[in-house]
Amino acid sequence: MGQHESSFVLAEGSGRVGDKGRATSQRAVASSQHPTVTEAMLDVLAAGGTAADAVVAGSIVQAVVQQDMTNHTGTVTGLFYSAETDEISELNSMGRIVPGLAAHHPVPGGKGLYSAAGSRGPMSVIPGFMPGMKAIHERFGTKDWGALVAPAAAAAREGHVVSSFEHLVMAQTVDLFLYTQSGREHFTAGGHLPQAGEVWAQPVLADTMEALAAEGPDHFITGEWAQHFVARAAQVGWSIELDHLNWTPRWSDPATWTLGDFEVSQLSAPDRQAVYCAIVIGILDALDVTSLGHFTESPRAGYYMAHALRLAHLECGFINDPAIFEDPSSTLMDPEFHAFLANKLRRSLPKIDLTEHIELTRGKTALFAAGGASKQPAGSCELSVIDEHGNWAQMMNTLQSGGIPGEVVDGVPMVGSHQINALTSPISGWLTGGGGMRSILSNTMVRRDGEVIMALGSPGNVHCTVPQVLANVLLYGDDPHGAEERPRMLPLADDYVLSVESRVSPDYVRDLAQLGVLVNPLPAYDYHMGSYQACWRGTDSTLHASTGPRREGAAGGLS
């Protein structure tokens, strides 16, 4: 454990990829994907701030030091538990489609992971980040806004040390920004990306952060930055008005489902996560999957998990913006429906050994072939906090679904939205109606016997990794740190290929082949498979926090 000059301690190994241990405290804990962010949140908590104050400060500085993962225009969502009211509130501040305007795709497909070949490229949408920060601070904040922004202004002015992981992800995704002049000037000012080990100062962004600290969040909503954003939109052919940026994020009750004495709260429609998790866990419970062993050790349990993840993905295509469509969530979360799906899986198991089919169609070496990392971007950041007052915050900030793709305005880079109007698209919206988009984000809180005991979330394939981590906790009895450590899989593909982290046994691969499933081994700890930020309360009331091994991060607690 490393003692900071302030009154907090970071867990062993903080800041590196790999196991980073757990933080414990009797007072307050916090976890994020970057040490600078966790330190900023713990400083706020040490000064008596709330969990909401901490995540506001953490998010704004995170968009300075982790532009490989987030920015000041993307999406913000979160769950906030109030000790005073004993209620969990949900915030949805996802970027918005402008109803009645044709889709604007300024960067064509084929420009890297953020603008894949064969696609139209990402779509311009109204930013969600700063309206979300404003909403959180107005509802739950207690500290001065300028003080919360100060760490971000300092990080931009003084610079931060670029890590090897940050450089890796920027190198994989920078092509989108190389398409625009402002993107090239921001990310490759000297002709190349900021290199690992270099101090990357951002004076233009520092000016913006200092204006944000002085003027408040409206600097990005109605003020000078907003005006510059609208002017840039006009330059690239997107006909929006300043009023479009001045919108109000949605506060609501989260969607809640139960398993035994656990009560799980997650984001409600148009987000898909609660429905997705309820379906997967409901199917596994109906199949009594724990009697078979763990789903990364027992081939039969793995077969059921892979199919349950696939079924949930297909069923969630019916979730849309409730302002436009009826909401089928209650039907999809019904345990009787889960029992029906479970029985369908149970009654459709293979009756013969299908290994020969795999060998004939894929070759005898297929069962021993090496796999590769997921070919997808992975830009998001999760924050997890418990404060001294008993308040909790579990929040996502992400570069996804905000701003004008590839452009940088006053030091703020933007990726836009990868929404596709399709039943199976995780991000989907309609060009008429209210402008809300469907997504699937990971904010999760769990009560047991009425008491909040755990909060967790992650970037990276959240649709399928959250139910696996929850299954490890709710069905297999792991704590969040242990649940995060276990191997994870993607949903079973239509061609019967199951991509799973390669910490499974040869017998597991062989026996799944008998069931007609070819295992595609992913890296042992694939960073596209998420890296969880979690806080939880032990049975002795000690507070714990951890950050996953697949990415960088830091967890810490007040001394």
PDB file of C-alpha atoms in Angstrom, residues 261-503:
ATOM      1  CA  ASP A 261     -32.430 -11.923  -1.116  1.00  0.00           C
ATOM      2  CA  PHE A 262     -30.443  -9.810  -3.597  1.00  0.00           C
ATOM      3  CA  GLU A 263     -32.040  -6.742  -5.209  1.00  0.00           C
ATOM      4  CA  VAL A 264     -30.160  -5.479  -8.264  1.00  0.00           C
ATOM      5  CA  SER A 265     -30.601  -1.905  -9.553  1.00  0.00           C
ATOM      6  CA  GLN A 266     -29.379  -0.971 -13.035  1.00  0.00           C
ATOM      7  CA  LEU A 267     -30.126   1.541 -15.775  1.00  0.00           C
ATOM      8  CA  SER A 268     -33.688   1.506 -17.117  1.00  0.00           C
ATOM      9  CA  ALA A 269     -34.968   1.730 -20.694  1.00  0.00           C
ATOM     10  CA  PRO A 270     -33.801   2.876 -23.144  1.00  0.00           C
ATOM     11  CA  ASP A 271     -30.692   1.336 -21.592  1.00  0.00           C
ATOM     12  CA  ARG A 272     -30.679  -2.453 -21.960  1.00  0.00           C
ATOM     13  CA  GLN A 273     -28.436  -3.522 -19.078  1.00  0.00           C
ATOM     14  CA  ALA A 274     -31.050  -4.377 -16.442  1.00  0.00           C
ATOM     15  CA  VAL A 275     -33.113  -6.434 -18.867  1.00  0.00           C
ATOM     16  CA  TYR A 276     -30.027  -8.136 -20.282  1.00  0.00           C
ATOM     17  CA  CYS A 277     -28.698  -9.123 -16.853  1.00  0.00           C
ATOM     18  CA  ALA A 278     -32.096 -10.222 -15.556  1.00  0.00           C
ATOM     19  CA  ILE A 279     -32.509 -12.543 -18.553  1.00  0.00           C
ATOM     20  CA  VAL A 280     -29.042 -14.095 -18.279  1.00  0.00           C
ATOM     21  CA  ILE A 281     -29.097 -14.583 -14.501  1.00  0.00           C
ATOM     22  CA  GLY A 282     -32.712 -15.752 -14.649  1.00  0.00           C
ATOM     23  CA  ILE A 283     -31.884 -18.414 -17.252  1.00  0.00           C
ATOM     24  CA  LEU A 284     -28.848 -19.641 -15.305  1.00  0.00           C
ATOM     25  CA  ASP A 285     -30.820 -19.786 -12.067  1.00  0.00           C
ATOM     26  CA  ALA A 286     -33.639 -21.724 -13.731  1.00  0.00           C
ATOM     27  CA  LEU A 287     -31.051 -24.189 -15.094  1.00  0.00           C
ATOM     28  CA  ASP A 288     -29.475 -24.591 -11.632  1.00  0.00           C
ATOM     29  CA  VAL A 289     -26.179 -23.922 -13.384  1.00  0.00           C
ATOM     30  CA  THR A 290     -24.156 -23.799 -10.155  1.00  0.00           C
ATOM     31  CA  SER A 291     -24.778 -27.535  -9.682  1.00  0.00           C
ATOM     32  CA  LEU A 292     -22.753 -28.092 -12.873  1.00  0.00           C
ATOM     33  CA  GLY A 293     -19.748 -26.032 -11.758  1.00  0.00           C
ATOM     34  CA  HIS A 294     -18.429 -22.678 -12.894  1.00  0.00           C
ATOM     35  CA  PHE A 295     -19.185 -21.654 -16.468  1.00  0.00           C
ATOM     36  CA  THR A 296     -15.468 -21.321 -17.323  1.00  0.00           C
ATOM     37  CA  GLU A 297     -14.721 -24.762 -15.860  1.00  0.00           C
ATOM     38  CA  SER A 298     -17.791 -26.865 -16.656  1.00  0.00           C
ATOM     39  CA  PRO A 299     -18.429 -27.217 -20.427  1.00  0.00           C
ATOM     40  CA  ARG A 300     -22.173 -27.685 -19.894  1.00  0.00           C
ATOM     41  CA  ALA A 301     -22.373 -24.567 -17.726  1.00  0.00           C
ATOM     42  CA  GLY A 302     -20.275 -22.687 -20.306  1.00  0.00           C
ATOM     43  CA  TYR A 303     -22.622 -23.837 -23.066  1.00  0.00           C
ATOM     44  CA  TYR A 304     -25.600 -22.497 -21.120  1.00  0.00           C
ATOM     45  CA  MET A 305     -23.888 -19.183 -20.330  1.00  0.00           C
ATOM     46  CA  ALA A 306     -22.848 -18.660 -23.966  1.00  0.00           C
ATOM     47  CA  HIS A 307     -26.401 -19.289 -25.175  1.00  0.00           C
ATOM     48  CA  ALA A 308     -27.971 -17.185 -22.412  1.00  0.00           C
ATOM     49  CA  LEU A 309     -25.781 -14.224 -23.381  1.00  0.00           C
ATOM     50  CA  ARG A 310     -26.834 -14.640 -27.011  1.00  0.00           C
ATOM     51  CA  LEU A 311     -30.530 -14.940 -26.193  1.00  0.00           C
ATOM     52  CA  ALA A 312     -30.436 -11.840 -23.991  1.00  0.00           C
ATOM     53  CA  HIS A 313     -28.764  -9.856 -26.778  1.00  0.00           C
ATOM     54  CA  LEU A 314     -31.505 -10.815 -29.225  1.00  0.00           C
ATOM     55  CA  GLU A 315     -34.385 -10.149 -26.830  1.00  0.00           C
ATOM     56  CA  CYS A 316     -33.011  -6.718 -25.899  1.00  0.00           C
ATOM     57  CA  GLY A 317     -33.516  -5.566 -29.474  1.00  0.00           C
ATOM     58  CA  PHE A 318     -37.083  -4.771 -28.392  1.00  0.00           C
ATOM     59  CA  ILE A 319     -35.883  -2.085 -25.947  1.00  0.00           C
ATOM     60  CA  ASN A 320     -36.232   1.450 -27.312  1.00  0.00           C
ATOM     61  CA  ASP A 321     -36.776   4.982 -26.044  1.00  0.00           C
ATOM     62  CA  PRO A 322     -39.985   4.792 -23.929  1.00  0.00           C
ATOM     63  CA  ALA A 323     -40.885   8.255 -25.248  1.00  0.00           C
ATOM     64  CA  ILE A 324     -41.354   6.646 -28.671  1.00  0.00           C
ATOM     65  CA  PHE A 325     -42.145   2.954 -28.016  1.00  0.00           C
ATOM     66  CA  GLU A 326     -43.972   0.899 -25.431  1.00  0.00           C
ATOM     67  CA  ASP A 327     -41.549  -0.549 -22.894  1.00  0.00           C
ATOM     68  CA  PRO A 328     -41.441  -4.391 -22.741  1.00  0.00           C
ATOM     69  CA  SER A 329     -38.956  -4.459 -19.845  1.00  0.00           C
ATOM     70  CA  SER A 330     -41.330  -5.983 -17.295  1.00  0.00           C
ATOM     71  CA  THR A 331     -42.204  -8.839 -19.665  1.00  0.00           C
ATOM     72  CA  LEU A 332     -38.561  -9.489 -20.521  1.00  0.00           C
ATOM     73  CA  MET A 333     -37.621  -9.456 -16.804  1.00  0.00           C
ATOM     74  CA  ASP A 334     -40.353 -11.920 -15.793  1.00  0.00           C
ATOM     75  CA  PRO A 335     -38.911 -15.092 -14.159  1.00  0.00           C
ATOM     76  CA  GLU A 336     -41.520 -17.193 -15.982  1.00  0.00           C
ATOM     77  CA  PHE A 337     -40.094 -15.960 -19.288  1.00  0.00           C
ATOM     78  CA  HIS A 338     -36.594 -16.852 -18.104  1.00  0.00           C
ATOM     79  CA  ALA A 339     -37.787 -20.338 -17.163  1.00  0.00           C
ATOM     80  CA  PHE A 340     -39.248 -20.721 -20.668  1.00  0.00           C
ATOM     81  CA  LEU A 341     -35.904 -19.741 -22.244  1.00  0.00           C
ATOM     82  CA  ALA A 342     -34.042 -22.059 -19.896  1.00  0.00           C
ATOM     83  CA  ASN A 343     -36.266 -24.974 -20.836  1.00  0.00           C
ATOM     84  CA  LYS A 344     -35.706 -24.194 -24.515  1.00  0.00           C
ATOM     85  CA  LEU A 345     -31.955 -24.481 -23.975  1.00  0.00           C
ATOM     86  CA  ARG A 346     -32.282 -27.625 -21.890  1.00  0.00           C
ATOM     87  CA  ARG A 347     -34.444 -29.284 -24.546  1.00  0.00           C
ATOM     88  CA  SER A 348     -32.119 -28.397 -27.437  1.00  0.00           C
ATOM     89  CA  LEU A 349     -28.851 -29.936 -26.228  1.00  0.00           C
ATOM     90  CA  PRO A 350     -26.956 -32.055 -28.786  1.00  0.00           C
ATOM     91  CA  LYS A 351     -27.620 -35.811 -28.568  1.00  0.00           C
ATOM     92  CA  ILE A 352     -24.343 -36.922 -30.185  1.00  0.00           C
ATOM     93  CA  ASP A 353     -20.665 -35.940 -30.055  1.00  0.00           C
ATOM     94  CA  LEU A 354     -20.178 -33.135 -32.628  1.00  0.00           C
ATOM     95  CA  THR A 355     -16.374 -32.973 -32.505  1.00  0.00           C
ATOM     96  CA  GLU A 356     -16.073 -34.623 -35.910  1.00  0.00           C
ATOM     97  CA  HIS A 357     -18.232 -31.907 -37.474  1.00  0.00           C
ATOM     98  CA  ILE A 358     -15.900 -29.205 -36.142  1.00  0.00           C
ATOM     99  CA  GLU A 359     -12.837 -31.072 -37.407  1.00  0.00           C
ATOM    100  CA  LEU A 360     -14.396 -31.569 -40.850  1.00  0.00           C
ATOM    101  CA  THR A 361     -15.492 -27.942 -41.217  1.00  0.00           C
ATOM    102  CA  ARG A 362     -12.676 -26.123 -39.396  1.00  0.00           C
ATOM    103  CA  GLY A 363      -9.742 -28.538 -39.616  1.00  0.00           C
ATOM    104  CA  LYS A 364      -8.188 -30.771 -36.970  1.00  0.00           C
ATOM    105  CA  THR A 365      -5.974 -27.935 -35.720  1.00  0.00           C
ATOM    106  CA  ALA A 366      -8.960 -25.672 -34.962  1.00  0.00           C
ATOM    107  CA  LEU A 367      -9.216 -26.837 -31.357  1.00  0.00           C
ATOM    108  CA  PHE A 368      -5.621 -25.799 -30.714  1.00  0.00           C
ATOM    109  CA  ALA A 369      -5.521 -22.547 -32.711  1.00  0.00           C
ATOM    110  CA  ALA A 370      -4.513 -19.251 -31.141  1.00  0.00           C
ATOM    111  CA  GLY A 371      -6.969 -16.382 -31.033  1.00  0.00           C
ATOM    112  CA  GLY A 372      -6.608 -12.640 -30.974  1.00  0.00           C
ATOM    113  CA  ALA A 373      -7.901  -9.570 -29.214  1.00  0.00           C
ATOM    114  CA  SER A 374     -11.349  -8.207 -30.006  1.00  0.00           C
ATOM    115  CA  LYS A 375     -11.205  -5.859 -32.988  1.00  0.00           C
ATOM    116  CA  GLN A 376     -13.192  -3.025 -31.505  1.00  0.00           C
ATOM    117  CA  PRO A 377     -12.659   0.291 -29.718  1.00  0.00           C
ATOM    118  CA  ALA A 378     -12.863   0.265 -25.941  1.00  0.00           C
ATOM    119  CA  GLY A 379     -13.293   3.843 -24.801  1.00  0.00           C
ATOM    120  CA  SER A 380     -15.159   4.372 -21.534  1.00  0.00           C
ATOM    121  CA  CYS A 381     -14.432   5.044 -17.853  1.00  0.00           C
ATOM    122  CA  GLU A 382     -16.262   3.846 -14.751  1.00  0.00           C
ATOM    123  CA  LEU A 383     -16.062   5.440 -11.289  1.00  0.00           C
ATOM    124  CA  SER A 384     -17.088   3.848  -7.992  1.00  0.00           C
ATOM    125  CA  VAL A 385     -17.289   5.775  -4.687  1.00  0.00           C
ATOM    126  CA  ILE A 386     -18.612   5.458  -1.117  1.00  0.00           C
ATOM    127  CA  ASP A 387     -18.321   8.591   1.024  1.00  0.00           C
ATOM    128  CA  GLU A 388     -18.139   9.093   4.809  1.00  0.00           C
ATOM    129  CA  HIS A 389     -21.800  10.082   4.908  1.00  0.00           C
ATOM    130  CA  GLY A 390     -22.910   6.675   3.568  1.00  0.00           C
ATOM    131  CA  ASN A 391     -23.689   7.898   0.048  1.00  0.00           C
ATOM    132  CA  TRP A 392     -22.674   5.799  -2.976  1.00  0.00           C
ATOM    133  CA  ALA A 393     -22.031   6.725  -6.611  1.00  0.00           C
ATOM    134  CA  GLN A 394     -21.461   4.364  -9.542  1.00  0.00           C
ATOM    135  CA  MET A 395     -20.926   6.369 -12.710  1.00  0.00           C
ATOM    136  CA  MET A 396     -19.828   6.015 -16.313  1.00  0.00           C
ATOM    137  CA  ASN A 397     -18.235   8.739 -18.412  1.00  0.00           C
ATOM    138  CA  THR A 398     -17.299   7.876 -21.960  1.00  0.00           C
ATOM    139  CA  LEU A 399     -16.251   9.378 -25.270  1.00  0.00           C
ATOM    140  CA  GLN A 400     -19.155   7.496 -26.866  1.00  0.00           C
ATOM    141  CA  SER A 401     -22.132   9.407 -28.272  1.00  0.00           C
ATOM    142  CA  GLY A 402     -21.138  13.035 -27.988  1.00  0.00           C
ATOM    143  CA  GLY A 403     -20.003  15.779 -30.353  1.00  0.00           C
ATOM    144  CA  ILE A 404     -18.712  15.967 -33.919  1.00  0.00           C
ATOM    145  CA  PRO A 405     -16.637  12.955 -34.991  1.00  0.00           C
ATOM    146  CA  GLY A 406     -12.924  13.648 -35.360  1.00  0.00           C
ATOM    147  CA  GLU A 407     -13.130  17.329 -34.444  1.00  0.00           C
ATOM    148  CA  VAL A 408     -11.451  19.098 -31.522  1.00  0.00           C
ATOM    149  CA  VAL A 409     -13.006  22.333 -30.205  1.00  0.00           C
ATOM    150  CA  ASP A 410     -10.973  24.421 -27.740  1.00  0.00           C
ATOM    151  CA  GLY A 411      -8.881  21.400 -26.786  1.00  0.00           C
ATOM    152  CA  VAL A 412     -11.840  19.016 -26.412  1.00  0.00           C
ATOM    153  CA  PRO A 413     -11.722  15.995 -28.778  1.00  0.00           C
ATOM    154  CA  MET A 414     -14.951  14.321 -29.921  1.00  0.00           C
ATOM    155  CA  VAL A 415     -15.865  10.917 -31.341  1.00  0.00           C
ATOM    156  CA  GLY A 416     -19.600  11.249 -32.037  1.00  0.00           C
ATOM    157  CA  SER A 417     -21.966   8.303 -31.812  1.00  0.00           C
ATOM    158  CA  HIS A 418     -21.813   4.808 -33.283  1.00  0.00           C
ATOM    159  CA  GLN A 419     -25.573   4.453 -33.149  1.00  0.00           C
ATOM    160  CA  ILE A 420     -27.092   2.276 -35.865  1.00  0.00           C
ATOM    161  CA  ASN A 421     -30.845   2.003 -36.246  1.00  0.00           C
ATOM    162  CA  ALA A 422     -31.016  -1.792 -36.028  1.00  0.00           C
ATOM    163  CA  LEU A 423     -32.628  -4.371 -33.747  1.00  0.00           C
ATOM    164  CA  THR A 424     -29.324  -5.901 -32.644  1.00  0.00           C
ATOM    165  CA  SER A 425     -27.336  -2.664 -32.387  1.00  0.00           C
ATOM    166  CA  PRO A 426     -26.321  -1.893 -28.778  1.00  0.00           C
ATOM    167  CA  ILE A 427     -26.544   1.842 -29.556  1.00  0.00           C
ATOM    168  CA  SER A 428     -29.608   2.799 -31.548  1.00  0.00           C
ATOM    169  CA  GLY A 429     -31.853   5.796 -32.013  1.00  0.00           C
ATOM    170  CA  TRP A 430     -34.492   7.407 -34.215  1.00  0.00           C
ATOM    171  CA  LEU A 431     -34.250  10.674 -36.126  1.00  0.00           C
ATOM    172  CA  THR A 432     -37.677  11.724 -34.926  1.00  0.00           C
ATOM    173  CA  GLY A 433     -39.184  11.864 -31.453  1.00  0.00           C
ATOM    174  CA  GLY A 434     -37.237  13.053 -28.435  1.00  0.00           C
ATOM    175  CA  GLY A 435     -33.665  12.314 -29.534  1.00  0.00           C
ATOM    176  CA  GLY A 436     -32.902   9.680 -26.885  1.00  0.00           C
ATOM    177  CA  MET A 437     -30.758   6.691 -27.817  1.00  0.00           C
ATOM    178  CA  ARG A 438     -30.692   3.114 -26.610  1.00  0.00           C
ATOM    179  CA  SER A 439     -27.451   1.947 -25.078  1.00  0.00           C
ATOM    180  CA  ILE A 440     -26.139  -0.675 -22.687  1.00  0.00           C
ATOM    181  CA  LEU A 441     -24.028   0.717 -19.840  1.00  0.00           C
ATOM    182  CA  SER A 442     -22.858  -1.031 -16.737  1.00  0.00           C
ATOM    183  CA  ASN A 443     -23.806   1.007 -13.640  1.00  0.00           C
ATOM    184  CA  THR A 444     -24.984  -1.533 -11.050  1.00  0.00           C
ATOM    185  CA  MET A 445     -25.892  -1.416  -7.351  1.00  0.00           C
ATOM    186  CA  VAL A 446     -26.889  -4.417  -5.240  1.00  0.00           C
ATOM    187  CA  ARG A 447     -28.887  -4.492  -2.013  1.00  0.00           C
ATOM    188  CA  ARG A 448     -29.145  -7.428   0.342  1.00  0.00           C
ATOM    189  CA  ASP A 449     -31.832  -7.475   2.989  1.00  0.00           C
ATOM    190  CA  GLY A 450     -32.511  -3.839   2.094  1.00  0.00           C
ATOM    191  CA  GLU A 451     -28.938  -2.570   2.565  1.00  0.00           C
ATOM    192  CA  VAL A 452     -26.721  -1.452  -0.321  1.00  0.00           C
ATOM    193  CA  ILE A 453     -23.728  -3.811  -0.201  1.00  0.00           C
ATOM    194  CA  MET A 454     -22.038  -3.449  -3.586  1.00  0.00           C
ATOM    195  CA  ALA A 455     -21.649  -1.162  -6.595  1.00  0.00           C
ATOM    196  CA  LEU A 456     -19.756  -2.020  -9.751  1.00  0.00           C
ATOM    197  CA  GLY A 457     -19.360  -1.203 -13.410  1.00  0.00           C
ATOM    198  CA  SER A 458     -16.913  -1.367 -16.271  1.00  0.00           C
ATOM    199  CA  PRO A 459     -16.086  -0.242 -19.784  1.00  0.00           C
ATOM    200  CA  GLY A 460     -15.516  -2.809 -22.526  1.00  0.00           C
ATOM    201  CA  ASN A 461     -18.172  -5.295 -23.752  1.00  0.00           C
ATOM    202  CA  VAL A 462     -20.391  -4.348 -20.834  1.00  0.00           C
ATOM    203  CA  HIS A 463     -23.440  -6.013 -22.373  1.00  0.00           C
ATOM    204  CA  CYS A 464     -22.044  -9.482 -21.734  1.00  0.00           C
ATOM    205  CA  THR A 465     -19.456  -9.004 -18.984  1.00  0.00           C
ATOM    206  CA  VAL A 466     -21.747  -7.460 -16.340  1.00  0.00           C
ATOM    207  CA  PRO A 467     -24.008 -10.552 -16.135  1.00  0.00           C
ATOM    208  CA  GLN A 468     -20.931 -12.779 -15.873  1.00  0.00           C
ATOM    209  CA  VAL A 469     -19.443 -10.770 -13.010  1.00  0.00           C
ATOM    210  CA  LEU A 470     -22.863 -10.625 -11.320  1.00  0.00           C
ATOM    211  CA  ALA A 471     -23.252 -14.393 -11.740  1.00  0.00           C
ATOM    212  CA  ASN A 472     -19.891 -14.849 -10.037  1.00  0.00           C
ATOM    213  CA  VAL A 473     -21.151 -12.803  -7.069  1.00  0.00           C
ATOM    214  CA  LEU A 474     -24.840 -13.736  -6.839  1.00  0.00           C
ATOM    215  CA  LEU A 475     -24.684 -17.391  -7.896  1.00  0.00           C
ATOM    216  CA  TYR A 476     -21.126 -18.503  -7.111  1.00  0.00           C
ATOM    217  CA  GLY A 477     -20.488 -16.421  -3.983  1.00  0.00           C
ATOM    218  CA  ASP A 478     -17.381 -14.479  -5.073  1.00  0.00           C
ATOM    219  CA  ASP A 479     -16.639 -11.024  -3.725  1.00  0.00           C
ATOM    220  CA  PRO A 480     -16.348  -8.341  -6.465  1.00  0.00           C
ATOM    221  CA  HIS A 481     -12.547  -8.597  -6.626  1.00  0.00           C
ATOM    222  CA  GLY A 482     -12.643 -12.356  -7.121  1.00  0.00           C
ATOM    223  CA  ALA A 483     -15.591 -12.101  -9.496  1.00  0.00           C
ATOM    224  CA  GLU A 484     -13.604  -9.683 -11.677  1.00  0.00           C
ATOM    225  CA  GLU A 485     -10.577 -12.004 -11.833  1.00  0.00           C
ATOM    226  CA  ARG A 486     -12.300 -14.997 -13.465  1.00  0.00           C
ATOM    227  CA  PRO A 487     -12.153 -15.539 -17.270  1.00  0.00           C
ATOM    228  CA  ARG A 488     -14.935 -14.025 -19.387  1.00  0.00           C
ATOM    229  CA  MET A 489     -16.567 -14.836 -22.708  1.00  0.00           C
ATOM    230  CA  LEU A 490     -18.495 -13.176 -25.512  1.00  0.00           C
ATOM    231  CA  PRO A 491     -21.990 -14.404 -26.441  1.00  0.00           C
ATOM    232  CA  LEU A 492     -22.072 -17.488 -28.616  1.00  0.00           C
ATOM    233  CA  ALA A 493     -21.796 -16.407 -32.256  1.00  0.00           C
ATOM    234  CA  ASP A 494     -24.212 -17.548 -34.959  1.00  0.00           C
ATOM    235  CA  ASP A 495     -21.532 -19.863 -36.368  1.00  0.00           C
ATOM    236  CA  TYR A 496     -21.160 -21.660 -32.998  1.00  0.00           C
ATOM    237  CA  VAL A 497     -17.852 -19.975 -32.173  1.00  0.00           C
ATOM    238  CA  LEU A 498     -17.347 -18.995 -28.531  1.00  0.00           C
ATOM    239  CA  SER A 499     -14.652 -16.398 -27.838  1.00  0.00           C
ATOM    240  CA  VAL A 500     -13.349 -16.791 -24.295  1.00  0.00           C
ATOM    241  CA  GLU A 501     -10.271 -15.614 -22.438  1.00  0.00           C
ATOM    242  CA  SER A 502      -7.632 -18.313 -22.758  1.00  0.00           C
ATOM    243  CA  ARG A 503      -7.408 -19.267 -19.084  1.00  0.00           C
TER     244      ARG A 503
END
